[in-house]
Amino acid sequence: MNSMNCDISAVLFDEHKIQARIKEIGCRISEEYKGKNPVFIGILKGGFVFLSDLIRSISIPIEIDFLAVSSYGAGTVSSGAVKIKKDIDIDITNRDIIIVEDIVDSGLTLQYIRDYLEKHDPASVKICVLLDKPEAHKIEVSYDFVGFNISNEFVVGYGLDFAERYRNLPYIGILKEEMYS
Ligand code: 5GP
C-alpha cells in the first residue's frame, strides 16, 4: 500500500485517463507541426512527467529543453512573483516553440513565461497545459492545447507537488485540506 494515497481525498484522473488524453493531444500536435521541428520547452519542476509522456506520443522530429521557475514556495497559493531558476539552453530564435506546463491557476506564471520566451524572437509560440482551473484565473489566459479543466482545488501527483512531495504519484488527486491547513 502506497502511504501517500492516504493523503488524497479523491482521485481525479487515473493513469489510464491521463495517457488516453495525452495520446489525443500528441496526435493533434504531430498533425499541426508536420514538416516542422518544434522545440518543446518543459516547465520544471511540475511539467516534467507530462512532458516525458507527451513527447513519446509525438510522431514528428522534435527537440526538448527545460525552463525552471518557481512561484509557490512551500504553500498552496501563488505569490505571483515568478523567479527563473534555470534558463533554456537551446537558441530558440526563429524556432517554433511549444511551452509545456503542468497547471494554470491564476495564470500569472504562464503569462510571465510566455513574455520571457517571446523576447527570444521565436518563429511561433504555442502553449500546452495539462490542467486548467478556469475559476482561479486572475488575468485573461490563453493556450492552445489542454488536458483537463478542473475545479479550484489543490491537486498533486503526476509531477505536481506539495512541498516537493507527491510528484511520483501516478495519478492526479486532490490533496486533503488537513495536509496543508
Ligand atoms: P499560477 O501562476 O497560474 O497561479 O500558478 C501556476 C503554478 O502554480 C503551476 O505551474 C504549479 O507549479 C503551481 N500550482 C497551481 N495550482 C496548483 C495545484 O493545484 N497543485 C500544485 N501542486 N501546484 C499548483
Tab-separated table of C-alpha atoms and ligand atoms in Angstrom:
chain	number	residue	atom	x	y	z
A	1	MET	CA	0.000	0.000	0.000
A	2	ASN	CA	1.340	3.424	-1.017
A	3	SER	CA	1.238	5.568	2.153
A	4	MET	CA	0.778	8.766	0.096
A	5	ASN	CA	-2.668	7.509	-1.013
A	6	CYS	CA	-3.997	8.253	2.491
A	7	ASP	CA	-3.308	11.983	1.999
A	8	ILE	CA	-5.540	12.155	-1.084
A	9	SER	CA	-9.269	12.868	-0.751
A	10	ALA	CA	-10.202	11.941	-4.342
A	11	VAL	CA	-8.532	10.682	-7.495
A	12	LEU	CA	-9.437	12.997	-10.393
A	13	PHE	CA	-7.586	11.296	-13.257
A	14	ASP	CA	-6.041	7.851	-13.132
A	15	GLU	CA	-3.097	6.694	-15.257
A	16	HIS	CA	-5.338	5.310	-17.970
A	17	LYS	CA	-7.328	8.528	-18.389
A	18	ILE	CA	-4.177	10.665	-18.414
A	19	GLN	CA	-2.454	8.511	-21.042
A	20	ALA	CA	-5.528	8.428	-23.283
A	21	ARG	CA	-5.817	12.232	-23.238
A	22	ILE	CA	-2.088	12.695	-23.857
A	23	LYS	CA	-2.287	10.447	-26.929
A	24	GLU	CA	-5.057	12.661	-28.342
A	25	ILE	CA	-3.028	15.825	-27.746
A	26	GLY	CA	0.096	14.183	-29.197
A	27	CYS	CA	-1.777	13.291	-32.398
A	28	ARG	CA	-3.046	16.849	-32.777
A	29	ILE	CA	0.404	18.365	-32.264
A	30	SER	CA	2.011	15.864	-34.677
A	31	GLU	CA	-0.557	16.839	-37.342
A	32	GLU	CA	-0.222	20.586	-36.793
A	33	TYR	CA	3.573	20.559	-36.893
A	34	LYS	CA	4.055	18.120	-39.796
A	35	GLY	CA	7.250	19.059	-41.687
A	36	LYS	CA	8.489	21.210	-38.765
A	37	ASN	CA	10.911	20.535	-35.933
A	38	PRO	CA	9.435	22.277	-32.881
A	39	VAL	CA	11.193	22.777	-29.560
A	40	PHE	CA	9.190	21.558	-26.573
A	41	ILE	CA	10.022	23.622	-23.507
A	42	GLY	CA	9.045	21.784	-20.329
A	43	ILE	CA	8.433	23.953	-17.284
A	44	LEU	CA	10.143	22.494	-14.243
A	45	LYS	CA	9.570	21.036	-11.968
A	46	GLY	CA	5.857	20.239	-12.255
A	47	GLY	CA	5.770	19.707	-16.034
A	48	PHE	CA	8.458	17.040	-16.306
A	49	VAL	CA	6.236	13.950	-16.075
A	50	PHE	CA	3.707	15.384	-18.538
A	51	LEU	CA	6.487	16.369	-20.964
A	52	SER	CA	8.083	12.943	-20.843
A	53	ASP	CA	4.812	11.188	-21.710
A	54	LEU	CA	3.723	13.833	-24.222
A	55	ILE	CA	6.891	13.665	-26.338
A	56	ARG	CA	6.523	9.883	-26.632
A	57	SER	CA	3.131	10.425	-28.255
A	58	ILE	CA	4.628	12.750	-30.900
A	59	SER	CA	5.447	11.198	-34.267
A	60	ILE	CA	7.495	14.038	-35.840
A	61	PRO	CA	11.100	15.112	-35.084
A	62	ILE	CA	11.289	17.449	-32.090
A	63	GLU	CA	13.813	18.904	-29.649
A	64	ILE	CA	13.315	19.456	-25.946
A	65	ASP	CA	14.568	21.944	-23.405
A	66	PHE	CA	13.632	22.986	-19.883
A	67	LEU	CA	12.917	26.211	-18.064
A	68	ALA	CA	12.750	26.031	-14.277
A	69	VAL	CA	10.583	28.563	-12.479
A	70	SER	CA	9.190	28.893	-9.007
A	71	SER	CA	6.200	30.840	-7.772
A	72	TYR	CA	4.649	28.899	-4.893
A	73	GLY	CA	7.374	28.212	-2.343
A	74	ALA	CA	6.043	25.586	0.046
A	75	GLY	CA	2.459	26.876	0.118
A	76	THR	CA	-0.664	26.315	-1.951
A	77	VAL	CA	-1.343	29.908	-3.046
A	78	SER	CA	0.553	31.569	-5.859
A	79	SER	CA	2.671	34.539	-4.833
A	80	GLY	CA	2.534	35.838	-8.393
A	81	ALA	CA	6.260	36.609	-8.159
A	82	VAL	CA	7.881	34.247	-10.652
A	83	LYS	CA	11.597	33.504	-10.497
A	84	ILE	CA	13.644	31.802	-13.221
A	85	LYS	CA	15.751	29.118	-11.581
A	86	LYS	CA	17.172	27.549	-14.764
A	87	ASP	CA	17.226	29.087	-18.217
A	88	ILE	CA	16.822	27.294	-21.566
A	89	ASP	CA	19.964	26.073	-23.370
A	90	ILE	CA	18.746	25.883	-26.992
A	91	ASP	CA	18.741	29.065	-29.109
A	92	ILE	CA	15.020	29.415	-29.891
A	93	THR	CA	15.353	32.412	-32.224
A	94	ASN	CA	13.208	31.677	-35.312
A	95	ARG	CA	12.164	28.310	-33.878
A	96	ASP	CA	8.641	27.015	-33.347
A	97	ILE	CA	8.273	26.508	-29.611
A	98	ILE	CA	5.659	24.676	-27.555
A	99	ILE	CA	5.593	25.533	-23.865
A	100	VAL	CA	4.576	22.508	-21.758
A	101	GLU	CA	3.177	23.479	-18.358
A	102	ASP	CA	1.600	21.343	-15.644
A	103	ILE	CA	-1.251	23.554	-14.433
A	104	VAL	CA	-2.754	27.014	-14.830
A	105	ASP	CA	-4.151	28.576	-11.655
A	106	SER	CA	-4.075	32.393	-11.568
A	107	GLY	CA	-2.395	32.416	-14.999
A	108	LEU	CA	0.415	34.692	-13.789
A	109	THR	CA	3.194	32.111	-14.163
A	110	LEU	CA	2.203	31.256	-17.715
A	111	GLN	CA	1.984	34.916	-18.685
A	112	TYR	CA	5.457	35.538	-17.276
A	113	ILE	CA	6.912	32.512	-19.099
A	114	ARG	CA	5.309	33.440	-22.420
A	115	ASP	CA	6.550	37.054	-22.183
A	116	TYR	CA	10.017	35.850	-21.220
A	117	LEU	CA	10.327	33.343	-24.087
A	118	GLU	CA	8.842	35.752	-26.668
A	119	LYS	CA	11.788	38.064	-26.010
A	120	HIS	CA	13.995	35.427	-27.696
A	121	ASP	CA	12.141	36.029	-31.012
A	122	PRO	CA	10.866	32.501	-31.696
A	123	ALA	CA	9.059	31.931	-35.028
A	124	SER	CA	5.922	30.837	-33.145
A	125	VAL	CA	4.795	30.146	-29.599
A	126	LYS	CA	2.098	27.663	-28.613
A	127	ILE	CA	1.185	26.502	-25.141
A	128	CYS	CA	0.163	23.057	-23.950
A	129	VAL	CA	-1.129	22.695	-20.390
A	130	LEU	CA	-2.165	19.511	-18.667
A	131	LEU	CA	-4.630	21.063	-16.208
A	132	ASP	CA	-6.521	24.334	-16.049
A	133	LYS	CA	-8.527	25.828	-13.188
A	134	PRO	CA	-10.723	28.359	-15.046
A	135	GLU	CA	-12.345	29.642	-11.810
A	136	ALA	CA	-8.945	30.648	-10.417
A	137	HIS	CA	-7.754	32.857	-13.281
A	138	LYS	CA	-6.743	36.354	-12.206
A	139	ILE	CA	-5.929	37.524	-15.729
A	140	GLU	CA	-7.090	36.544	-19.206
A	141	VAL	CA	-5.470	33.220	-20.012
A	142	SER	CA	-4.974	31.681	-23.438
A	143	TYR	CA	-3.339	28.452	-24.522
A	144	ASP	CA	-3.553	26.083	-27.474
A	145	PHE	CA	-3.789	22.543	-26.042
A	146	VAL	CA	-5.249	21.432	-22.698
A	147	GLY	CA	-5.586	18.078	-20.987
A	148	PHE	CA	-8.392	18.670	-18.480
A	149	ASN	CA	-10.286	21.504	-16.787
A	150	ILE	CA	-10.611	21.105	-13.037
A	151	SER	CA	-12.334	22.963	-10.212
A	152	ASN	CA	-10.470	25.296	-7.889
A	153	GLU	CA	-8.827	22.695	-5.646
A	154	PHE	CA	-5.206	21.921	-4.838
A	155	VAL	CA	-4.100	18.820	-6.697
A	156	VAL	CA	-0.956	16.691	-6.545
A	157	GLY	CA	0.591	13.756	-8.367
A	158	TYR	CA	1.860	13.112	-11.889
A	159	GLY	CA	4.640	15.694	-11.395
A	160	LEU	CA	2.647	18.096	-9.224
A	161	ASP	CA	3.871	18.556	-5.672
A	162	PHE	CA	3.029	19.934	-2.297
A	163	ALA	CA	6.264	20.996	-0.554
A	164	GLU	CA	8.173	18.774	-3.028
A	165	ARG	CA	6.154	15.654	-2.149
A	166	TYR	CA	3.662	13.575	-4.174
A	167	ARG	CA	5.270	14.197	-7.610
A	168	ASN	CA	5.731	10.446	-8.019
A	169	LEU	CA	2.056	9.531	-7.611
A	170	PRO	CA	0.990	8.018	-10.955
A	171	TYR	CA	-2.440	9.710	-10.824
A	172	ILE	CA	-3.742	13.248	-10.214
A	173	GLY	CA	-5.649	13.652	-6.974
A	174	ILE	CA	-6.989	16.274	-4.587
A	175	LEU	CA	-4.785	16.739	-1.534
A	176	LYS	CA	-6.710	16.530	1.743
A	177	GLU	CA	-7.032	20.020	3.195
A	178	GLU	CA	-5.726	18.843	6.559
A	179	MET	CA	-2.357	18.232	4.876
A	180	TYR	CA	-1.786	21.954	4.387
A	181	SER	CA	-4.210	23.825	6.691
B	1	5GP	P1	-0.335	30.349	-11.354
B	1	5GP	O1	0.782	31.319	-11.592
B	1	5GP	O2	-1.146	30.061	-12.599
B	1	5GP	O3	-1.205	30.794	-10.208
B	1	5GP	O4	0.300	29.005	-10.861
B	1	5GP	C1	0.981	28.153	-11.709
B	1	5GP	C2	1.906	27.244	-10.965
B	1	5GP	O5	1.482	27.028	-9.617
B	1	5GP	C3	1.933	25.879	-11.608
B	1	5GP	O6	2.942	25.781	-12.547
B	1	5GP	C4	2.137	24.952	-10.427
B	1	5GP	O7	3.515	24.796	-10.198
B	1	5GP	C5	1.523	25.669	-9.266
B	1	5GP	N1	0.144	25.224	-8.989
B	1	5GP	C6	-1.012	25.870	-9.280
B	1	5GP	N2	-2.077	25.165	-8.864
B	1	5GP	C7	-1.574	24.038	-8.333
B	1	5GP	C8	-2.189	22.864	-7.757
B	1	5GP	O8	-3.410	22.683	-7.644
B	1	5GP	N3	-1.319	21.906	-7.325
B	1	5GP	C9	0.025	22.022	-7.409
B	1	5GP	N4	0.752	21.014	-6.938
B	1	5GP	N5	0.628	23.097	-7.947
B	1	5GP	C10	-0.169	24.077	-8.410
